[in-house]
Coordinates of C-alpha atoms and ligand atoms in Angstrom, one line a residue:
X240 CA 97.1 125.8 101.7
X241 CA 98.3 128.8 99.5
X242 CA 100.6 131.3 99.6
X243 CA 102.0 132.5 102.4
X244 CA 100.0 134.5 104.4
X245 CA 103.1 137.0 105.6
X246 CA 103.3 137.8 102.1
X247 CA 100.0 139.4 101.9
X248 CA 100.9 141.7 105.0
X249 CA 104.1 142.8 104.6
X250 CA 103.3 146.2 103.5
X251 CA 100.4 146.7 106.2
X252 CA 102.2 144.8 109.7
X253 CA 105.4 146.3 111.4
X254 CA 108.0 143.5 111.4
X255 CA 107.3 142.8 115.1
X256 CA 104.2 141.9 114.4
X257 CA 104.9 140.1 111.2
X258 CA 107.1 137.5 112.9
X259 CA 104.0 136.2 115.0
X260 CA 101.4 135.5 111.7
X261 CA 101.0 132.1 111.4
X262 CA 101.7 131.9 107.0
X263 CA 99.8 128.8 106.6
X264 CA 96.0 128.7 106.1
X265 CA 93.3 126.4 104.8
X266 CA 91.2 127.3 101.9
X267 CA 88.1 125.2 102.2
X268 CA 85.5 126.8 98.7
X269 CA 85.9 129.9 98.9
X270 CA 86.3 130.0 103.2
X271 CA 90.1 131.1 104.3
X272 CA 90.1 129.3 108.3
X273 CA 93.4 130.8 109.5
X274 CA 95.2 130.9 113.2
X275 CA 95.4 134.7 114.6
X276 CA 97.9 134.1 117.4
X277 CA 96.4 136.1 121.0
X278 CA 99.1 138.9 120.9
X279 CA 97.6 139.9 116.7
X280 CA 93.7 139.6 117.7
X281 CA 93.4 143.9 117.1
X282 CA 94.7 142.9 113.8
X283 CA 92.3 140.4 112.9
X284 CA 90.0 142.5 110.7
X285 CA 93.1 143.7 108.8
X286 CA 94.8 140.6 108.2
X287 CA 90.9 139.2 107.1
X288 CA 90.5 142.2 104.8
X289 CA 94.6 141.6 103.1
X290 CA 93.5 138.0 102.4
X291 CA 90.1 139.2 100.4
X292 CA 92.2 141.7 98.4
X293 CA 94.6 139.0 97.6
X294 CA 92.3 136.5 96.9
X295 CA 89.7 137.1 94.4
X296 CA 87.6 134.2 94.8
X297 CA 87.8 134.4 98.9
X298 CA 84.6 135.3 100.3
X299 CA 84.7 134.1 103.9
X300 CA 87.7 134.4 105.8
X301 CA 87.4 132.4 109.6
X302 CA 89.6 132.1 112.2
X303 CA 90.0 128.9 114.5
X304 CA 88.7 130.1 117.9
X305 CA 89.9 126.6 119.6
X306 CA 91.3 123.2 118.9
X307 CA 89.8 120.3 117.4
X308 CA 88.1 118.5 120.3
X309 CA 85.6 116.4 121.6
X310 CA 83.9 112.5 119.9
X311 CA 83.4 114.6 116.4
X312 CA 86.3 116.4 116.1
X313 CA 84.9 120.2 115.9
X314 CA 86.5 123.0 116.5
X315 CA 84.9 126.8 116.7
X316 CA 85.2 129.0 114.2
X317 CA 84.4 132.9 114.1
X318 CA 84.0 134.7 110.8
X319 CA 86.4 137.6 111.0
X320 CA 85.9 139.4 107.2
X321 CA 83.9 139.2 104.2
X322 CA 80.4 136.8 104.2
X323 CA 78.6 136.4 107.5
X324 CA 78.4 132.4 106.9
X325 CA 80.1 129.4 107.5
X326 CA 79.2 127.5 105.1
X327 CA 80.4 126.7 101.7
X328 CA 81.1 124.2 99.0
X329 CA 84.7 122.7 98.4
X330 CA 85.2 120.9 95.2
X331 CA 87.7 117.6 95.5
X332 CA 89.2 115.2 92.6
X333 CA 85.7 115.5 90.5
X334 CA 83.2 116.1 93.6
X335 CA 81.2 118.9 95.1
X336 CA 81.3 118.7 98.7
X337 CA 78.7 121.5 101.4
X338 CA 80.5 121.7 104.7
X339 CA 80.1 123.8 107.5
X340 CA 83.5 123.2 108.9
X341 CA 82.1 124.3 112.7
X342 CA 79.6 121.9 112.8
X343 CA 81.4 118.7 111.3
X344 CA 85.2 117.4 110.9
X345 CA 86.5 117.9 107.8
X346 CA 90.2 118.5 106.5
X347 CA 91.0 119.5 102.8
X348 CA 94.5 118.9 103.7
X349 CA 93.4 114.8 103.8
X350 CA 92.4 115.8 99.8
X351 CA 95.2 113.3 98.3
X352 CA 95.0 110.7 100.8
X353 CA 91.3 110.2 99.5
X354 CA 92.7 109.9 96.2
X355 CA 95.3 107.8 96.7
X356 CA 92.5 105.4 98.8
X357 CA 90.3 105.8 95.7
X358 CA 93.5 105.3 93.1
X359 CA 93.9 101.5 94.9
X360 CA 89.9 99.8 94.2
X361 CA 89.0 97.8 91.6
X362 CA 86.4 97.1 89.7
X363 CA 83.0 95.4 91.4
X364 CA 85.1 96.0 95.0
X365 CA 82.4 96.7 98.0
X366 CA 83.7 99.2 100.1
X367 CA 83.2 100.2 103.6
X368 CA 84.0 104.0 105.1
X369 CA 83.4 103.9 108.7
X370 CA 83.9 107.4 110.3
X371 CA 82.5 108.8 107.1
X372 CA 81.9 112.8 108.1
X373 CA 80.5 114.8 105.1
X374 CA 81.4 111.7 102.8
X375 CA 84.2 112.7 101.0
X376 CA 85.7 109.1 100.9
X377 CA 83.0 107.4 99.9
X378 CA 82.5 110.7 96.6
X379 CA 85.8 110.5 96.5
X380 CA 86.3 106.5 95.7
X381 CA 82.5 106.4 93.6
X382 CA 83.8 109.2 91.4
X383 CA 87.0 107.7 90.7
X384 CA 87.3 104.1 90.6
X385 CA 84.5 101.5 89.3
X386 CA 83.4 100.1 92.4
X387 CA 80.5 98.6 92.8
X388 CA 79.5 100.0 96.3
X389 CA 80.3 102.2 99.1
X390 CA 79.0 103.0 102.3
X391 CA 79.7 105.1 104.8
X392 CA 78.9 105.0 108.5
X393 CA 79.1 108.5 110.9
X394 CA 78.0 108.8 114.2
X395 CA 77.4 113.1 113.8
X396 CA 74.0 113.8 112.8
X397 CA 75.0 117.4 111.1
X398 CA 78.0 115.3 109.3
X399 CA 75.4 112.6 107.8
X400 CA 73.2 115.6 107.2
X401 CA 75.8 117.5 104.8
X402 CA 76.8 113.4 104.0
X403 CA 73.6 113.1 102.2
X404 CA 73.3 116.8 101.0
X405 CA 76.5 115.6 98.9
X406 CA 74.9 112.2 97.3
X407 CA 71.6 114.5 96.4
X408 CA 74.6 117.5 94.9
X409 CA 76.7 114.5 93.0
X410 CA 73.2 112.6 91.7
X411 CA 75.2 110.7 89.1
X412 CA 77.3 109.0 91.9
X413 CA 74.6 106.4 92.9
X414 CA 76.3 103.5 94.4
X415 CA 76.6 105.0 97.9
X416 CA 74.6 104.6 101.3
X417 CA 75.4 106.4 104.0
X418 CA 74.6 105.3 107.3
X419 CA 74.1 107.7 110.6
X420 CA 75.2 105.8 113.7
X421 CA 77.6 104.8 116.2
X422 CA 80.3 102.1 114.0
X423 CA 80.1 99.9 117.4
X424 CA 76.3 99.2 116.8
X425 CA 75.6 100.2 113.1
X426 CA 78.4 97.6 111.6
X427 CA 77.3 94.7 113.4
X428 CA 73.8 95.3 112.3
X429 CA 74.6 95.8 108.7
X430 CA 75.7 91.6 109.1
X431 CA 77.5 91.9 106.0
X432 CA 81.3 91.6 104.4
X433 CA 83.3 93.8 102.3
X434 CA 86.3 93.7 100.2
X435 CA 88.1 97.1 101.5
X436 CA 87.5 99.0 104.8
X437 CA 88.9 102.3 105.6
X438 CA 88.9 103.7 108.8
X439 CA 90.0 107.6 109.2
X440 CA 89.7 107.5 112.7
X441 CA 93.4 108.5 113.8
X442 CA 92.6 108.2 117.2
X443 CA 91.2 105.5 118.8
X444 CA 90.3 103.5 116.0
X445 CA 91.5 100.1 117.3
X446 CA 88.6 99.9 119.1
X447 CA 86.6 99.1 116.5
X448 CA 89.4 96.8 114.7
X449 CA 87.2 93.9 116.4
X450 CA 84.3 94.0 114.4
X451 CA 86.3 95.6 111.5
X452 CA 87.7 91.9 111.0
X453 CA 84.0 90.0 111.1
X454 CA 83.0 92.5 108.6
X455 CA 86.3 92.2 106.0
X456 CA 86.5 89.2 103.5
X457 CA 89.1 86.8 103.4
X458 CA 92.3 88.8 101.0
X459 CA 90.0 92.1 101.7
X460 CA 92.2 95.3 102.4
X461 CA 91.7 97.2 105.0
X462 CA 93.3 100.9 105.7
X463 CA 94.3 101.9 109.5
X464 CA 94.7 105.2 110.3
X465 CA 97.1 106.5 113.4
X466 CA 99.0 109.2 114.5
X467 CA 102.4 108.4 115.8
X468 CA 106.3 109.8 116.1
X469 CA 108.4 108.7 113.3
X470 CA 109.8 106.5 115.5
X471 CA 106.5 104.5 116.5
X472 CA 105.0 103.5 112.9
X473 CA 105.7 99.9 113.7
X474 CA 103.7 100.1 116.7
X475 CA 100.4 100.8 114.7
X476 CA 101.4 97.5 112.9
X477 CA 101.8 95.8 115.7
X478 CA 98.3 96.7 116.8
X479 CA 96.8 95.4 113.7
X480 CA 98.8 92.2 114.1
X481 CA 97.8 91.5 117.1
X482 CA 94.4 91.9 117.3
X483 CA 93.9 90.2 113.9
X484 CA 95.3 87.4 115.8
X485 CA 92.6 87.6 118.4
X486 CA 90.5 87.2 115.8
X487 CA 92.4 84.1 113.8
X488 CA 92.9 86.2 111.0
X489 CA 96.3 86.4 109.3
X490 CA 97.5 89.6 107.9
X491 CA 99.5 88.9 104.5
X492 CA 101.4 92.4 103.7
X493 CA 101.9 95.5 105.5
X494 CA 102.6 99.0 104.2
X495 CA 102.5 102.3 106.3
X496 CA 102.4 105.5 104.2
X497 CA 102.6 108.7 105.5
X498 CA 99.6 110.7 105.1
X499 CA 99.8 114.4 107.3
X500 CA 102.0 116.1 109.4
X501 CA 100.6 116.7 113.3
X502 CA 103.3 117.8 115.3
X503 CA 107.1 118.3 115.3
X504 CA 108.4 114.4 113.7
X505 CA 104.5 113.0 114.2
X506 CA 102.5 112.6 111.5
X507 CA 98.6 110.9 110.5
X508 CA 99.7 107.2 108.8
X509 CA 97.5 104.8 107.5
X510 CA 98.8 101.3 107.6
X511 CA 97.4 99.8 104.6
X512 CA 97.0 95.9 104.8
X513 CA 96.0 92.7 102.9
X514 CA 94.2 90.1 105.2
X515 CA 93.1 86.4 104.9
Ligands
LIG677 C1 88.8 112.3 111.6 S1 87.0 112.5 111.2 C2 87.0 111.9 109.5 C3 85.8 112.4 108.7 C4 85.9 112.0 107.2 N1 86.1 110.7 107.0 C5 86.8 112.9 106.5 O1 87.8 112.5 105.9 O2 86.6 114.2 106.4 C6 86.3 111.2 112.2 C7 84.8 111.1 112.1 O3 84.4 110.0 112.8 C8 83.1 110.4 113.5 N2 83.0 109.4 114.6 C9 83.6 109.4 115.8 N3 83.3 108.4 116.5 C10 82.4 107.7 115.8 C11 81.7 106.4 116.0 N4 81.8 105.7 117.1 N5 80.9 106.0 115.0 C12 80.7 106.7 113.9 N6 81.4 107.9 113.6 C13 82.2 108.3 114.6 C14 83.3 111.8 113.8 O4 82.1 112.5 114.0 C15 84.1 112.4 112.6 O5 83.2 112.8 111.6

């Protein structure tokens, strides 16, 4: 996010049609993906042109033509000024990552949260990313920590496509192996353990919790991810409590840490937890 797109258009919009631009905007590389509200779509060109003026290294701007929906998460895009493309190359804590951010889920916004996954692994640690997109967890973590191993597991072909266009971009980054598949049948068949799993799937992701448990070693960490009111957080734990339970495993410590904002007092958490 940069600076305030109302800014930009003060000198071009009346003030009636100030008040309804949406000032906040994604830069993914040099791709602007903003929100032109139904009552300013005669003004999309010009408010598409104000952003290239004001941003030098801009090329692309996009608007969202829809809401994130369906098993990968996609939403529509339409280029409204500059390059007739969508895609482009976002660089993150030390990686280079090709997205086309139609075709596959991916949020810069979740930029720190990566690092702060990556921050936590040790030395030699194996580590599993299920719901893996574009595989900017598992860059993320190889580029800045000293693990031994990574891999990633994502069911969207055009995600595991651009997940392995990213290993061959970051060839110094070796110790990763992406895996395309659905997590319910690929995990199991891997028939393996790991010291850390991380599982950015904010909704629905205690379905998989299950086989997330056979696959995590005794003291391994594993980071939940949820979205919930303020007022819920300790229901996500709950979840995990429980169904580590079901599987006689005993979870030692608990943390939730606020990671995104969805909606008015709901946010993205990820409940990070060590587990015997
Ligand atoms: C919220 S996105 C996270 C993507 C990526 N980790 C990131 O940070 O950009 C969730 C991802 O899970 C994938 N996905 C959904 N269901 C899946 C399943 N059953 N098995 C594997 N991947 C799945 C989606 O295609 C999507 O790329």
């Amino acid at each position: 996010m940069s600076v305030n797109l109302k800014e930009y258009l003060r000198d071009i919009l009346p003030q009636e049609e100030l008040d309804l631009v949406v000032r906040s905007y994604d830069v993914v590389g040099d791709m602007a993906v903003i929100i032109v509200p139904p009552e300013l779509v005669h003004r999309e060109r010009i408010i598409g042109e104000a952003i290239l003026d004001n941003l030098k290294h801009i090329k692309v701007v996009a608007k969202r033509n829809g809401l994130y929906s369906g098993e990968f998460r996609t939403i529509p895009l339409e280029v409204i000024a500059g390059e007739n493309r969508k895609e482009t190359v976002h660089r993150e804590y030390g990686v280079n990552l090709l997205v086309n951010p139609e075709a596959v889920y991916f949020s810069v916004r979740s930029g720190t949260e990566r690092k702060r996954i990556a921050d936590q692994v040790s030395a030699g640690e194996e580590v599993l990313v299920l719901f893996s997109g574009i595989a900017p967890y598992p860059l993320v973590i190889a580029k800045n920590s000293r693990a031994r191993e990574i891999v990633g597991i994502e069911k969207n072909p055009a995600a595991h496509r651009f997940g392995l266009a990213n290993l061959a971009g970051n060839r110094k980054l070796k110790n990763i192996r992406l895996y395309c598949g659905d997590v319910a049948e690929i995990l199991p068949s891997l028939a393996r353990t790991f010291d850390r799993i991380v599982m950015p799937l904010p909704k629905g992701g205690e379905h998989f919790l299950p086989i997330v448990f056979q696959a995590l070693r005794s003291s391994g960490i594993l980071h939940y991810y949820d979205m919930r009111h303020e007022n819920e957080f300790d229901e996500s734990v709950a979840v995990v409590m429980q169904i580590a339970q079901d599987a006689n495993r005993m979870v030692r410590s608990t943390t939730v840490v606020k990671c995104g904002h969805c909606a008015p007092r709901t946010y993205r958490i990820c409940v990070d937890c060590r587990i015997d």
